[in-house]
Amino acid sequence: MVMATPGTGPADETAALALYRARCGYYDLQLAPYEALRRCAIEHLALQPGQTVLDIGCGTGMSLDLLQQAVGPQGQVVAIDQSREMLDQARRRVDCAGWHQIELVCSPVQDAALPAGADAALFHFTHDILQTPAALDHVLAHLAPGARLAVCGLKWAPPWFAALNPLVWWNAVQSVTTLDGLDAPWAGLAQRGARLTVESLFGGTLFLACGRMP
């Protein structure tokens, strides 16, 4: 099991690339327990046929099937990840299924070529990205007014469930390079105008934040 040594400063892009390169072989197994949360997040996007959705930090592409079903053959799914090893697995998933409305972009999110006026964005277990201001600014600049957002992942449990925080830490060191913002990972989006409703789950160790841009 590969672990990082996350601190409280900015996300470390180099460390993240090494971490996800090492995890790509068992990443799907690690994320499988959160599949219900993924499905719930995507349902909250309320995608319609023909729309465009951004899959931010798409990993191996575990969300792509649900997203492409929702937007249909006339829609578009743009999936971004900076890890080439992760995106190679996503590409194999796309090729095997024969999906033609999915574009895979290998790039740090803040530098990615994104379509203008996307209808929605999914952030599924993307803590480092949520703590990278340039990445958030870049994504939000490419969303249409009123675009829907669904954000989910780990968070520190509240004081009355503090005994669960070692479990949060154990999971975090396998997936993030910074613990900064883990009390409210969605805060950067909210500060940029996102109108989010936040639900805490599993004793406050997980969250689901859904809503819209103005």
mmCIF file of C-alpha atoms in Angstrom:
data_model
loop_
_atom_site.group_PDB
_atom_site.id
_atom_site.type_symbol
_atom_site.label_atom_id
_atom_site.label_comp_id
_atom_site.label_asym_id
_atom_site.label_seq_id
_atom_site.Cartn_x
_atom_site.Cartn_y
_atom_site.Cartn_z
ATOM 1 C CA MET A 1 0.000 0.000 0.000
ATOM 2 C CA VAL A 2 1.499 3.336 -1.067
ATOM 3 C CA MET A 3 1.076 6.271 1.295
ATOM 4 C CA ALA A 4 1.891 9.948 1.061
ATOM 5 C CA THR A 5 3.070 12.244 3.819
ATOM 6 C CA PRO A 6 0.537 15.042 3.346
ATOM 7 C CA GLY A 7 1.153 18.351 5.045
ATOM 8 C CA THR A 8 -0.955 21.460 5.529
ATOM 9 C CA GLY A 9 0.444 23.478 2.634
ATOM 10 C CA PRO A 10 -0.512 23.564 -1.040
ATOM 11 C CA ALA A 11 -1.110 20.343 -2.950
ATOM 12 C CA ASP A 12 2.119 18.897 -4.360
ATOM 13 C CA GLU A 13 1.681 18.078 -8.054
ATOM 14 C CA THR A 14 4.890 16.034 -8.320
ATOM 15 C CA ALA A 15 4.046 13.972 -5.247
ATOM 16 C CA ALA A 16 0.496 13.457 -6.536
ATOM 17 C CA LEU A 17 1.761 12.098 -9.860
ATOM 18 C CA ALA A 18 4.007 9.599 -8.059
ATOM 19 C CA LEU A 19 1.206 8.599 -5.693
ATOM 20 C CA TYR A 20 -1.310 7.918 -8.442
ATOM 21 C CA ARG A 21 1.252 6.173 -10.627
ATOM 22 C CA ALA A 22 1.764 3.728 -7.787
ATOM 23 C CA ARG A 23 -1.984 3.373 -7.068
ATOM 24 C CA CYS A 24 -3.273 2.843 -10.595
ATOM 25 C CA GLY A 25 -3.133 -0.961 -10.358
ATOM 26 C CA TYR A 26 -5.517 -1.141 -7.397
ATOM 27 C CA TYR A 27 -7.256 2.242 -7.592
ATOM 28 C CA ASP A 28 -10.603 0.776 -8.669
ATOM 29 C CA LEU A 29 -10.630 -1.559 -5.670
ATOM 30 C CA GLN A 30 -9.864 1.310 -3.302
ATOM 31 C CA LEU A 31 -12.703 3.436 -4.684
ATOM 32 C CA ALA A 32 -15.243 0.610 -4.979
ATOM 33 C CA PRO A 33 -16.617 1.094 -1.424
ATOM 34 C CA TYR A 34 -17.662 4.623 -2.409
ATOM 35 C CA GLU A 35 -19.599 3.607 -5.509
ATOM 36 C CA ALA A 36 -22.963 4.485 -3.973
ATOM 37 C CA LEU A 37 -21.658 7.977 -3.213
ATOM 38 C CA ARG A 38 -20.449 8.333 -6.812
ATOM 39 C CA ARG A 39 -23.864 7.361 -8.146
ATOM 40 C CA CYS A 40 -25.624 9.752 -5.808
ATOM 41 C CA ALA A 41 -23.341 12.625 -6.832
ATOM 42 C CA ILE A 42 -23.961 11.995 -10.526
ATOM 43 C CA GLU A 43 -27.708 11.780 -9.973
ATOM 44 C CA HIS A 44 -27.597 15.205 -8.328
ATOM 45 C CA LEU A 45 -26.078 16.658 -11.497
ATOM 46 C CA ALA A 46 -29.455 16.016 -13.170
ATOM 47 C CA LEU A 47 -27.760 15.721 -16.553
ATOM 48 C CA GLN A 48 -29.875 15.887 -19.690
ATOM 49 C CA PRO A 49 -29.258 14.376 -23.142
ATOM 50 C CA GLY A 50 -27.041 16.604 -25.247
ATOM 51 C CA GLN A 51 -25.349 18.362 -22.327
ATOM 52 C CA THR A 52 -21.625 18.678 -21.606
ATOM 53 C CA VAL A 53 -20.184 17.536 -18.285
ATOM 54 C CA LEU A 54 -16.644 17.819 -16.912
ATOM 55 C CA ASP A 55 -15.252 14.881 -14.923
ATOM 56 C CA ILE A 56 -12.551 16.598 -12.875
ATOM 57 C CA GLY A 57 -9.753 14.290 -11.729
ATOM 58 C CA CYS A 58 -11.372 11.336 -13.492
ATOM 59 C CA GLY A 59 -8.781 8.730 -12.457
ATOM 60 C CA THR A 60 -9.332 5.437 -14.257
ATOM 61 C CA GLY A 61 -12.716 6.561 -15.550
ATOM 62 C CA MET A 62 -15.024 4.905 -13.041
ATOM 63 C CA SER A 63 -17.641 7.662 -13.507
ATOM 64 C CA LEU A 64 -17.609 7.629 -17.293
ATOM 65 C CA ASP A 65 -20.289 5.010 -17.870
ATOM 66 C CA LEU A 66 -22.870 6.818 -15.745
ATOM 67 C CA LEU A 67 -21.958 10.192 -17.218
ATOM 68 C CA GLN A 68 -22.120 9.077 -20.834
ATOM 69 C CA GLN A 69 -25.453 7.376 -20.220
ATOM 70 C CA ALA A 70 -26.833 10.609 -18.789
ATOM 71 C CA VAL A 71 -25.753 12.927 -21.624
ATOM 72 C CA GLY A 72 -26.455 10.420 -24.386
ATOM 73 C CA PRO A 73 -24.763 10.080 -27.776
ATOM 74 C CA GLN A 74 -25.303 13.756 -28.604
ATOM 75 C CA GLY A 75 -23.744 14.961 -25.357
ATOM 76 C CA GLN A 76 -20.120 15.275 -24.325
ATOM 77 C CA VAL A 77 -18.084 14.070 -21.361
ATOM 78 C CA VAL A 78 -14.695 15.736 -20.897
ATOM 79 C CA ALA A 79 -12.583 13.792 -18.401
ATOM 80 C CA ILE A 80 -9.397 15.347 -17.041
ATOM 81 C CA ASP A 81 -6.553 13.763 -15.107
ATOM 82 C CA GLN A 82 -2.865 14.646 -14.865
ATOM 83 C CA SER A 83 -1.787 11.017 -14.329
ATOM 84 C CA ARG A 84 -1.002 9.376 -17.652
ATOM 85 C CA GLU A 85 -1.146 5.936 -16.055
ATOM 86 C CA MET A 86 -4.645 6.592 -14.717
ATOM 87 C CA LEU A 87 -5.826 8.056 -18.001
ATOM 88 C CA ASP A 88 -4.450 5.084 -19.949
ATOM 89 C CA GLN A 89 -6.809 2.865 -17.966
ATOM 90 C CA ALA A 90 -9.673 5.266 -18.612
ATOM 91 C CA ARG A 91 -8.858 5.159 -22.327
ATOM 92 C CA ARG A 92 -8.979 1.367 -22.345
ATOM 93 C CA ARG A 93 -12.360 1.557 -20.619
ATOM 94 C CA VAL A 94 -13.641 3.962 -23.270
ATOM 95 C CA ASP A 95 -12.248 1.964 -26.184
ATOM 96 C CA CYS A 96 -13.636 -1.344 -24.913
ATOM 97 C CA ALA A 97 -17.114 0.155 -24.484
ATOM 98 C CA GLY A 98 -17.029 2.011 -27.790
ATOM 99 C CA TRP A 99 -18.054 5.352 -26.287
ATOM 100 C CA HIS A 100 -17.607 8.164 -28.800
ATOM 101 C CA GLN A 101 -18.794 11.181 -26.835
ATOM 102 C CA ILE A 102 -15.960 11.085 -24.275
ATOM 103 C CA GLU A 103 -12.830 13.225 -24.539
ATOM 104 C CA LEU A 104 -9.890 12.358 -22.284
ATOM 105 C CA VAL A 105 -7.506 15.160 -21.376
ATOM 106 C CA CYS A 106 -4.143 14.388 -19.763
ATOM 107 C CA SER A 107 -3.191 17.586 -17.981
ATOM 108 C CA PRO A 108 -3.160 19.318 -14.621
ATOM 109 C CA VAL A 109 -6.663 20.711 -14.285
ATOM 110 C CA GLN A 110 -5.486 24.318 -14.215
ATOM 111 C CA ASP A 111 -3.815 23.880 -17.627
ATOM 112 C CA ALA A 112 -6.395 21.645 -19.312
ATOM 113 C CA ALA A 113 -8.078 22.550 -22.585
ATOM 114 C CA LEU A 114 -11.746 22.681 -21.629
ATOM 115 C CA PRO A 115 -14.866 23.460 -23.644
ATOM 116 C CA ALA A 116 -16.612 26.727 -22.952
ATOM 117 C CA GLY A 117 -20.016 26.739 -21.317
ATOM 118 C CA ALA A 118 -20.099 23.224 -19.835
ATOM 119 C CA ASP A 119 -23.377 22.362 -18.122
ATOM 120 C CA ALA A 120 -22.003 20.523 -15.087
ATOM 121 C CA ALA A 121 -18.870 19.386 -13.273
ATOM 122 C CA LEU A 122 -18.189 16.358 -11.100
ATOM 123 C CA PHE A 123 -15.469 16.347 -8.417
ATOM 124 C CA HIS A 124 -15.331 12.802 -7.013
ATOM 125 C CA PHE A 125 -12.584 12.329 -4.379
ATOM 126 C CA THR A 126 -10.436 15.152 -5.766
ATOM 127 C CA HIS A 127 -9.225 16.819 -2.568
ATOM 128 C CA ASP A 128 -5.934 18.139 -3.951
ATOM 129 C CA ILE A 129 -7.749 19.755 -6.880
ATOM 130 C CA LEU A 130 -10.289 21.360 -4.557
ATOM 131 C CA GLN A 131 -7.364 22.895 -2.648
ATOM 132 C CA THR A 132 -5.729 24.298 -5.816
ATOM 133 C CA PRO A 133 -7.124 27.791 -6.478
ATOM 134 C CA ALA A 134 -5.894 27.937 -10.068
ATOM 135 C CA ALA A 135 -7.643 24.653 -10.852
ATOM 136 C CA LEU A 136 -10.954 25.863 -9.407
ATOM 137 C CA ASP A 137 -10.736 29.180 -11.231
ATOM 138 C CA HIS A 138 -10.023 27.416 -14.513
ATOM 139 C CA VAL A 139 -12.918 24.970 -14.173
ATOM 140 C CA LEU A 140 -15.438 27.596 -13.116
ATOM 141 C CA ALA A 141 -14.410 29.868 -15.991
ATOM 142 C CA HIS A 142 -15.539 27.128 -18.386
ATOM 143 C CA LEU A 143 -18.951 26.491 -16.848
ATOM 144 C CA ALA A 144 -22.190 27.985 -18.103
ATOM 145 C CA PRO A 145 -24.191 30.255 -15.781
ATOM 146 C CA GLY A 146 -26.252 28.067 -13.485
ATOM 147 C CA ALA A 147 -24.078 25.004 -14.151
ATOM 148 C CA ARG A 148 -24.573 22.165 -11.701
ATOM 149 C CA LEU A 149 -21.839 20.903 -9.369
ATOM 150 C CA ALA A 150 -21.478 17.663 -7.448
ATOM 151 C CA VAL A 151 -18.543 17.296 -5.081
ATOM 152 C CA CYS A 152 -17.793 14.416 -2.729
ATOM 153 C CA GLY A 153 -14.933 12.912 -0.767
ATOM 154 C CA LEU A 154 -13.237 12.658 2.607
ATOM 155 C CA LYS A 155 -13.479 15.209 5.398
ATOM 156 C CA TRP A 156 -12.502 15.457 9.037
ATOM 157 C CA ALA A 157 -15.254 14.225 11.318
ATOM 158 C CA PRO A 158 -16.858 16.779 13.697
ATOM 159 C CA PRO A 159 -15.672 16.909 17.330
ATOM 160 C CA TRP A 160 -18.398 14.555 18.563
ATOM 161 C CA PHE A 161 -17.130 11.894 16.125
ATOM 162 C CA ALA A 162 -13.425 12.738 16.466
ATOM 163 C CA ALA A 163 -12.614 9.099 17.211
ATOM 164 C CA LEU A 164 -13.214 8.440 13.504
ATOM 165 C CA ASN A 165 -10.504 10.845 12.338
ATOM 166 C CA PRO A 166 -7.689 8.254 12.395
ATOM 167 C CA LEU A 167 -9.715 6.412 9.746
ATOM 168 C CA VAL A 168 -9.979 9.628 7.701
ATOM 169 C CA TRP A 169 -6.224 10.144 8.056
ATOM 170 C CA TRP A 170 -5.495 6.552 6.992
ATOM 171 C CA ASN A 171 -7.515 6.998 3.823
ATOM 172 C CA ALA A 172 -6.152 10.487 3.168
ATOM 173 C CA VAL A 173 -2.502 9.461 3.234
ATOM 174 C CA GLN A 174 -3.251 7.031 0.409
ATOM 175 C CA SER A 175 -4.823 9.652 -1.821
ATOM 176 C CA VAL A 176 -3.883 13.278 -1.065
ATOM 177 C CA THR A 177 -0.759 15.400 -0.696
ATOM 178 C CA THR A 178 -2.242 18.060 1.570
ATOM 179 C CA LEU A 179 -4.517 17.915 4.599
ATOM 180 C CA ASP A 180 -5.275 21.614 4.221
ATOM 181 C CA GLY A 181 -8.997 22.248 3.929
ATOM 182 C CA LEU A 182 -10.029 18.769 5.036
ATOM 183 C CA ASP A 183 -12.503 20.266 7.497
ATOM 184 C CA ALA A 184 -14.542 21.722 4.586
ATOM 185 C CA PRO A 185 -13.067 20.613 1.238
ATOM 186 C CA TRP A 186 -15.815 22.364 -0.753
ATOM 187 C CA ALA A 187 -15.034 25.797 0.732
ATOM 188 C CA GLY A 188 -13.024 27.001 -2.268
ATOM 189 C CA LEU A 189 -16.009 26.477 -4.539
ATOM 190 C CA ALA A 190 -18.357 28.190 -2.101
ATOM 191 C CA GLN A 191 -15.990 31.164 -1.864
ATOM 192 C CA ARG A 192 -16.210 31.462 -5.649
ATOM 193 C CA GLY A 193 -19.969 31.715 -5.637
ATOM 194 C CA ALA A 194 -21.106 28.094 -5.805
ATOM 195 C CA ARG A 195 -24.425 27.615 -4.019
ATOM 196 C CA LEU A 196 -23.978 24.241 -2.388
ATOM 197 C CA THR A 197 -25.998 22.079 -0.068
ATOM 198 C CA VAL A 198 -23.626 19.935 1.980
ATOM 199 C CA GLU A 199 -24.521 16.582 3.482
ATOM 200 C CA SER A 200 -22.232 14.799 5.945
ATOM 201 C CA LEU A 201 -22.163 11.018 5.799
ATOM 202 C CA PHE A 202 -20.719 8.120 7.798
ATOM 203 C CA GLY A 203 -20.203 10.051 11.011
ATOM 204 C CA GLY A 204 -19.048 13.118 9.123
ATOM 205 C CA THR A 205 -16.045 11.371 7.527
ATOM 206 C CA LEU A 206 -17.511 11.772 4.021
ATOM 207 C CA PHE A 207 -19.417 14.611 2.396
ATOM 208 C CA LEU A 208 -21.620 15.254 -0.606
ATOM 209 C CA ALA A 209 -21.949 18.881 -1.724
ATOM 210 C CA CYS A 210 -24.355 19.595 -4.571
ATOM 211 C CA GLY A 211 -25.705 22.762 -6.129
ATOM 212 C CA ARG A 212 -25.226 25.325 -8.853
ATOM 213 C CA MET A 213 -23.097 28.208 -9.918
ATOM 214 C CA PRO A 214 -24.954 31.542 -9.982
#
